[in-house]
XYZ file of N, CA and C in Angstrom:
525
model
N -22.182 -15.741 -18.439
C -22.416 -16.558 -17.247
C -21.411 -17.714 -17.169
N -21.039 -18.246 -18.317
C -20.039 -19.323 -18.330
C -18.704 -18.814 -17.802
N -18.361 -17.558 -18.142
C -17.104 -16.979 -17.677
C -17.088 -16.882 -16.153
N -18.229 -16.561 -15.554
C -18.325 -16.473 -14.090
C -18.088 -17.850 -13.472
N -18.697 -18.877 -14.049
C -18.481 -20.242 -13.555
C -17.028 -20.664 -13.665
N -16.413 -20.332 -14.780
C -14.995 -20.637 -14.967
C -14.164 -19.876 -13.929
N -14.525 -18.629 -13.675
C -13.813 -17.818 -12.695
C -13.915 -18.388 -11.289
N -15.102 -18.800 -10.898
C -15.286 -19.377 -9.560
C -14.478 -20.661 -9.438
N -14.540 -21.501 -10.461
C -13.736 -22.725 -10.462
C -12.250 -22.417 -10.468
N -11.856 -21.403 -11.237
C -10.451 -21.014 -11.310
C -9.923 -20.510 -9.976
N -10.721 -19.725 -9.275
C -10.316 -19.230 -7.951
C -10.134 -20.409 -6.997
N -11.071 -21.348 -7.026
C -10.995 -22.517 -6.143
C -9.735 -23.330 -6.448
N -9.503 -23.620 -7.705
C -8.345 -24.440 -8.102
C -7.033 -23.730 -7.776
N -6.946 -22.433 -8.080
C -5.697 -21.725 -7.778
C -5.467 -21.619 -6.274
N -6.529 -21.406 -5.488
C -6.365 -21.370 -4.030
C -5.873 -22.717 -3.504
N -6.395 -23.784 -4.045
C -5.965 -25.124 -3.643
C -4.503 -25.347 -4.028
N -4.149 -25.003 -5.254
C -2.772 -25.191 -5.728
C -1.792 -24.353 -4.912
N -2.160 -23.112 -4.630
C -1.274 -22.245 -3.848
C -1.149 -22.761 -2.419
N -2.233 -23.269 -1.853
C -2.167 -23.849 -0.499
C -1.214 -25.036 -0.456
N -1.255 -25.865 -1.477
C -0.330 -26.999 -1.550
C 1.108 -26.492 -1.686
N 1.315 -25.489 -2.537
C 2.646 -24.897 -2.697
C 3.147 -24.334 -1.370
N 2.290 -23.590 -0.654
C 2.674 -23.034 0.640
C 3.050 -24.141 1.621
N 2.287 -25.208 1.620
C 2.588 -26.327 2.524
C 3.953 -26.933 2.210
N 4.253 -27.107 0.933
C 5.559 -27.650 0.545
C 6.698 -26.702 0.944
N 6.513 -25.425 0.672
C 7.544 -24.438 1.033
C 7.717 -24.395 2.549
N 6.599 -24.423 3.262
C 6.657 -24.390 4.718
C 7.334 -25.639 5.278
N 7.070 -26.770 4.674
C 7.692 -28.029 5.105
C 9.204 -27.976 4.916
N 9.639 -27.417 3.796
C 11.064 -27.366 3.473
C 11.788 -26.285 4.278
N 11.198 -25.073 4.341
C 11.913 -23.933 4.912
C 11.419 -23.502 6.292
N 10.300 -24.064 6.762
C 9.723 -23.746 8.075
C 9.539 -22.236 8.270
N 8.838 -21.602 7.323
C 8.620 -20.158 7.378
C 7.366 -19.769 8.155
N 6.445 -20.694 8.341
C 5.213 -20.375 9.047
C 4.116 -19.787 8.177
N 4.220 -19.925 6.863
C 3.206 -19.313 5.991
C 1.880 -20.063 6.006
N 1.891 -21.336 6.397
C 0.616 -22.063 6.418
C -0.183 -21.751 7.675
N 0.450 -21.160 8.678
C -0.264 -20.817 9.908
C -0.504 -19.317 10.025
N 0.074 -18.526 9.135
C -0.062 -17.078 9.202
C -1.001 -16.541 8.144
N -1.103 -15.231 8.133
C -1.915 -14.514 7.143
C -1.012 -13.501 6.459
N -1.389 -13.108 5.266
C -0.646 -12.032 4.606
C -0.883 -10.751 5.396
N 0.016 -9.786 5.221
C -0.161 -8.497 5.886
C -1.472 -7.843 5.496
N -1.869 -7.989 4.248
C -3.140 -7.456 3.768
C -4.300 -8.077 4.550
N -4.287 -9.398 4.680
C -5.360 -10.092 5.396
C -5.325 -9.766 6.890
N -4.121 -9.660 7.476
C -4.010 -9.293 8.891
C -4.627 -7.923 9.143
N -4.387 -6.975 8.230
C -4.980 -5.648 8.358
C -6.495 -5.693 8.316
N -7.040 -6.507 7.427
C -8.494 -6.656 7.326
C -9.048 -7.269 8.609
N -8.404 -8.317 9.101
C -8.860 -8.978 10.330
C -8.794 -8.006 11.505
N -7.714 -7.242 11.605
C -7.555 -6.277 12.695
C -8.667 -5.234 12.663
N -8.941 -4.662 11.487
C -10.014 -3.672 11.380
C -11.366 -4.306 11.680
N -11.555 -5.524 11.217
C -12.808 -6.231 11.412
C -13.089 -6.453 12.900
N -12.045 -6.754 13.654
C -12.201 -7.059 15.080
C -12.233 -5.832 15.973
N -11.890 -4.667 15.447
C -11.793 -3.467 16.279
C -12.707 -2.348 15.811
N -13.923 -2.692 15.423
C -14.846 -1.648 15.008
C -16.246 -1.922 15.561
N -17.045 -0.856 15.639
C -18.422 -1.019 16.113
C -19.309 -1.521 14.973
N -20.581 -1.742 15.247
C -21.479 -2.340 14.246
C -21.657 -1.474 13.006
N -21.744 -0.153 13.174
C -21.884 0.729 12.010
C -20.623 0.673 11.160
N -19.470 0.781 11.808
C -18.205 0.697 11.073
C -18.070 -0.655 10.389
N -18.471 -1.713 11.068
C -18.406 -3.060 10.496
C -19.285 -3.167 9.252
N -20.479 -2.601 9.317
C -21.396 -2.623 8.161
C -20.787 -1.884 6.973
N -20.254 -0.695 7.231
C -19.628 0.082 6.158
C -18.400 -0.634 5.610
N -17.634 -1.220 6.492
C -16.429 -1.936 6.086
C -16.780 -3.120 5.185
N -17.841 -3.840 5.539
C -18.276 -4.986 4.718
C -18.721 -4.528 3.338
N -19.433 -3.402 3.272
C -19.861 -2.867 1.972
C -18.642 -2.517 1.126
N -17.650 -1.899 1.758
C -16.434 -1.521 1.021
C -15.693 -2.763 0.544
N -15.521 -3.746 1.436
C -14.779 -4.967 1.086
C -15.465 -5.792 0.007
N -16.782 -5.893 0.095
C -17.503 -6.806 -0.795
C -17.949 -6.134 -2.087
N -18.357 -4.878 -2.027
C -18.944 -4.237 -3.202
C -18.009 -3.197 -3.836
N -17.505 -2.269 -3.028
C -16.764 -1.134 -3.570
C -15.356 -1.524 -4.038
N -14.577 -2.177 -3.174
C -13.186 -2.516 -3.530
C -13.105 -3.377 -4.793
N -13.914 -4.448 -4.902
C -13.833 -5.239 -6.144
C -14.194 -4.421 -7.394
N -15.160 -3.513 -7.262
C -15.548 -2.693 -8.408
C -14.392 -1.785 -8.833
N -13.797 -1.102 -7.876
C -12.684 -0.203 -8.199
C -11.511 -0.995 -8.775
N -11.179 -2.120 -8.146
C -10.058 -2.924 -8.635
C -10.319 -3.478 -10.029
N -11.531 -3.901 -10.312
C -11.840 -4.417 -11.649
C -11.786 -3.306 -12.690
N -12.268 -2.126 -12.341
C -12.205 -1.013 -13.286
C -10.757 -0.618 -13.563
N -9.907 -0.690 -12.534
C -8.494 -0.330 -12.728
C -7.733 -1.451 -13.429
N -7.770 -2.669 -12.836
C -6.889 -3.750 -13.300
C -7.407 -4.505 -14.516
N -8.660 -4.390 -14.830
C -9.153 -5.026 -16.037
C -9.477 -3.965 -17.081
N -10.496 -3.158 -16.865
C -10.940 -2.213 -17.900
C -9.838 -1.233 -18.307
N -9.333 -0.465 -17.361
C -8.319 0.550 -17.694
C -6.999 -0.078 -18.122
N -6.562 -1.077 -17.388
C -5.270 -1.703 -17.676
C -5.276 -2.349 -19.062
N -6.349 -3.051 -19.390
C -6.402 -3.715 -20.699
C -6.419 -2.698 -21.834
N -7.042 -1.527 -21.604
C -7.014 -0.476 -22.627
C -5.601 0.067 -22.792
N -4.897 0.243 -21.674
C -3.510 0.743 -21.737
C -2.569 -0.271 -22.385
N -2.882 -1.548 -22.229
C -2.012 -2.617 -22.729
C -2.520 -3.205 -24.049
N -3.299 -2.438 -24.793
C -3.960 -2.970 -25.985
C -3.002 -3.554 -27.014
N -1.739 -3.116 -27.031
C -0.774 -3.632 -28.008
C -0.173 -4.973 -27.589
N -0.362 -5.354 -26.336
C 0.176 -6.637 -25.854
C -0.723 -7.797 -26.265
N -0.170 -8.985 -26.251
C -0.956 -10.190 -26.507
C -1.889 -10.435 -25.321
N -2.859 -11.319 -25.501
C -3.773 -11.651 -24.408
C -3.021 -12.193 -23.183
N -2.088 -13.149 -23.366
C -1.335 -13.616 -22.182
C -0.514 -12.501 -21.534
N 0.018 -11.597 -22.341
C 0.781 -10.470 -21.798
C -0.078 -9.582 -20.911
N -1.299 -9.320 -21.372
C -2.230 -8.509 -20.580
C -2.568 -9.199 -19.263
N -2.779 -10.510 -19.318
C -3.102 -11.266 -18.100
C -1.946 -11.184 -17.114
N -0.728 -11.394 -17.597
C 0.444 -11.413 -16.716
C 0.692 -10.045 -16.087
N 0.683 -8.989 -16.888
C 0.932 -7.641 -16.361
C -0.164 -7.245 -15.378
N -1.411 -7.479 -15.752
C -2.535 -7.140 -14.883
C -2.447 -7.911 -13.566
N -2.128 -9.190 -13.634
C -2.045 -10.025 -12.426
C -0.863 -9.619 -11.546
N 0.275 -9.285 -12.166
C 1.440 -8.839 -11.383
C 1.129 -7.552 -10.621
N 0.510 -6.609 -11.289
C 0.181 -5.344 -10.634
C -0.901 -5.530 -9.569
N -1.877 -6.386 -9.839
C -2.927 -6.693 -8.868
C -2.305 -7.346 -7.630
N -1.439 -8.324 -7.842
C -0.769 -8.988 -6.728
C 0.116 -8.036 -5.962
N 0.856 -7.198 -6.698
C 1.736 -6.226 -6.059
C 0.990 -5.239 -5.183
N -0.161 -4.784 -5.652
C -0.970 -3.856 -4.866
C -1.333 -4.457 -3.511
N -1.597 -5.748 -3.485
C -2.056 -6.396 -2.261
C -0.940 -6.730 -1.275
N 0.315 -6.592 -1.695
C 1.410 -6.897 -0.751
C 2.366 -5.731 -0.525
N 2.322 -4.701 -1.342
C 3.324 -3.636 -1.255
C 3.296 -2.913 0.086
N 2.121 -2.618 0.618
C 2.043 -1.908 1.903
C 2.662 -2.730 3.017
N 2.384 -4.029 3.029
C 2.954 -4.901 4.062
C 4.472 -4.950 3.966
N 4.990 -5.031 2.758
C 6.443 -5.075 2.580
C 7.073 -3.763 3.023
N 6.483 -2.646 2.662
C 7.015 -1.344 3.092
C 6.978 -1.212 4.613
N 5.894 -1.684 5.243
C 5.806 -1.652 6.707
C 6.913 -2.481 7.346
N 7.203 -3.630 6.776
C 8.280 -4.480 7.300
C 9.616 -3.753 7.194
N 9.868 -3.133 6.052
C 11.157 -2.485 5.810
C 11.370 -1.240 6.672
N 10.316 -0.470 6.915
C 10.489 0.749 7.710
C 10.396 0.499 9.210
N 9.884 -0.653 9.607
C 9.733 -0.935 11.038
C 11.064 -1.245 11.711
N 12.053 -1.594 10.921
C 13.370 -1.894 11.486
C 13.396 -3.266 12.129
N 14.442 -3.509 12.858
C 14.582 -4.791 13.525
C 15.758 -5.567 12.977
N 15.770 -6.819 13.313
C 16.848 -7.705 12.887
C 16.705 -7.966 11.389
N 17.775 -7.747 10.655
C 17.748 -7.837 9.192
C 17.272 -9.204 8.724
N 17.752 -10.271 9.340
C 17.355 -11.614 8.894
C 15.853 -11.834 9.084
N 15.274 -11.318 10.164
C 13.825 -11.441 10.381
C 13.052 -10.603 9.371
N 13.565 -9.406 9.085
C 12.913 -8.542 8.101
C 12.913 -9.214 6.731
N 14.054 -9.770 6.333
C 14.143 -10.443 5.041
C 13.209 -11.651 4.980
N 13.151 -12.416 6.070
C 12.243 -13.562 6.122
C 10.799 -13.104 5.952
N 10.417 -12.016 6.635
C 9.051 -11.501 6.538
C 8.744 -10.960 5.142
N 9.715 -10.347 4.496
C 9.520 -9.873 3.123
C 9.321 -11.066 2.183
N 10.123 -12.111 2.361
C 9.981 -13.320 1.540
C 8.593 -13.930 1.749
N 8.134 -13.968 2.991
C 6.803 -14.517 3.284
C 5.732 -13.687 2.569
N 5.835 -12.365 2.624
C 4.857 -11.518 1.923
C 4.907 -11.751 0.415
N 6.109 -11.898 -0.147
C 6.227 -12.183 -1.579
C 5.559 -13.508 -1.922
N 5.697 -14.483 -1.034
C 5.031 -15.768 -1.261
C 3.512 -15.611 -1.201
N 3.017 -14.793 -0.263
C 1.575 -14.525 -0.229
C 1.135 -13.825 -1.517
N 2.047 -13.079 -2.124
C 1.743 -12.421 -3.385
C 1.391 -13.392 -4.499
N 1.867 -14.631 -4.391
C 1.538 -15.654 -5.394
C 0.030 -15.852 -5.456
N -0.602 -15.897 -4.293
C -2.055 -16.100 -4.261
C -2.782 -14.912 -4.893
N -2.328 -13.700 -4.578
C -2.953 -12.519 -5.172
C -2.705 -12.470 -6.685
N -1.492 -12.864 -7.106
C -1.187 -12.931 -8.540
C -2.127 -13.929 -9.221
N -2.295 -15.106 -8.609
C -3.155 -16.137 -9.195
C -4.595 -15.641 -9.320
N -5.079 -14.966 -8.283
C -6.439 -14.442 -8.347
C -6.542 -13.379 -9.439
N -5.536 -12.502 -9.528
C -5.532 -11.485 -10.580
C -5.531 -12.109 -11.969
N -4.783 -13.206 -12.120
C -4.741 -13.895 -13.416
C -6.100 -14.492 -13.754
N -6.736 -15.129 -12.780
C -8.067 -15.712 -13.017
C -9.051 -14.611 -13.403
N -9.037 -13.513 -12.677
C -9.966 -12.418 -12.983
C -9.698 -11.826 -14.365
N -8.433 -11.729 -14.746
C -8.089 -11.213 -16.082
C -8.560 -12.178 -17.173
N -8.418 -13.473 -16.932
C -8.884 -14.474 -17.909
C -10.401 -14.428 -18.029
N -11.087 -14.305 -16.889
C -12.552 -14.178 -16.919
C -12.946 -12.944 -17.737
N -12.256 -11.857 -17.511
C -12.523 -10.622 -18.248
C -12.333 -10.844 -19.750
N -11.278 -11.543 -20.120
C -11.013 -11.802 -21.546
C -12.061 -12.726 -22.163
N -12.353 -13.855 -21.498
C -13.272 -14.822 -22.130
C -14.719 -14.352 -22.125
N -15.002 -13.325 -21.306
C -16.361 -12.769 -21.316
C -16.503 -11.676 -22.374
N -15.478 -11.512 -23.204
C -15.514 -10.456 -24.209
C -15.217 -9.094 -23.598
N -14.351 -9.085 -22.593
C -13.969 -7.878 -21.851
C -15.178 -7.217 -21.192
N -16.037 -8.072 -20.625
C -17.189 -7.611 -19.859
C -16.778 -7.546 -18.390
N -16.619 -6.343 -17.863
C -16.121 -6.161 -16.499
C -17.086 -6.732 -15.457
N -18.358 -6.856 -15.796
C -19.316 -7.397 -14.831
C -18.989 -8.844 -14.468
N -18.484 -9.598 -15.426
C -18.151 -11.008 -15.154
C -17.020 -11.112 -14.135
N -15.929 -10.389 -14.365
C -14.818 -10.450 -13.413
C -15.222 -9.819 -12.081
N -16.070 -8.804 -12.123
C -16.549 -8.159 -10.894
C -17.366 -9.135 -10.043
N -18.237 -9.896 -10.666
C -19.065 -10.856 -9.915
C -18.178 -11.911 -9.251
N -17.168 -12.403 -9.965
C -16.251 -13.392 -9.393
C -15.470 -12.774 -8.229
N -14.970 -11.561 -8.414
C -14.209 -10.857 -7.385
C -15.094 -10.590 -6.163
N -16.299 -10.092 -6.403
C -17.257 -9.841 -5.331
C -17.539 -11.129 -4.560
N -17.762 -12.222 -5.274
C -18.036 -13.508 -4.622
C -16.878 -13.972 -3.759
N -15.661 -13.794 -4.239
C -14.483 -14.172 -3.458
C -14.397 -13.351 -2.176
N -14.591 -12.032 -2.295
C -14.523 -11.172 -1.118
C -15.677 -11.447 -0.159
N -16.843 -11.766 -0.705
C -17.987 -12.103 0.143
C -17.690 -13.349 0.975
N -17.108 -14.360 0.361
C -16.743 -15.567 1.108
C -15.712 -15.256 2.192
N -14.792 -14.368 1.903
C -13.791 -13.968 2.902
C -14.454 -13.271 4.086
N -15.390 -12.376 3.810
C -16.084 -11.658 4.883
C -16.939 -12.626 5.703
N -17.607 -13.547 5.032
C -18.404 -14.551 5.764
C -17.502 -15.364 6.677
N -16.331 -15.738 6.190
C -15.414 -16.519 7.033
C -14.943 -15.694 8.230
N -14.760 -14.385 8.057
C -14.389 -13.523 9.187
C -15.493 -13.483 10.222
N -16.742 -13.428 9.776
C -17.875 -13.455 10.721
C -17.908 -14.785 11.479
N -17.587 -15.854 10.792
C -17.613 -17.165 11.430
C -16.495 -17.284 12.479
N -15.382 -16.585 12.281
C -14.269 -16.625 13.220
C -14.451 -15.638 14.378
N -15.318 -14.668 14.193
C -15.486 -13.607 15.201
C -16.244 -14.100 16.411
């Protein structure tokens, strides 16, 4: 239970730190990352706004319950077993990089295949990579929770589920 509390606090602190980082980067380079959403989040918002009540109910179950479970089983349980020879920090870093990469790779590929002006495409890829920092940070927090709980996947799952639940609630509030 302590690991879950640490995870919730860790998610809050990393989200705050990343928001400050985004604001600084946006102030310096005027990329628009503080007013935009990652491609992953835009896809979720688009699906959320364009479905009927049954689809919305199923989508919420997938976002809040199913996706975090599958991701925790892959990025914590399976990944940590595959990386058993690495140090604890090594496992956290690799797991977090792959978790972050999963959440931005589709958006980056969509940008690259959509064509257009090269400078705009590169800017959009850089923006997605910056959004990847937040996903990396969340992956790192979840990996640390998994480690300090004695590799109990339920602890990282509860933190992940709670994060996704708050995201879905915020989507309902915006709808």
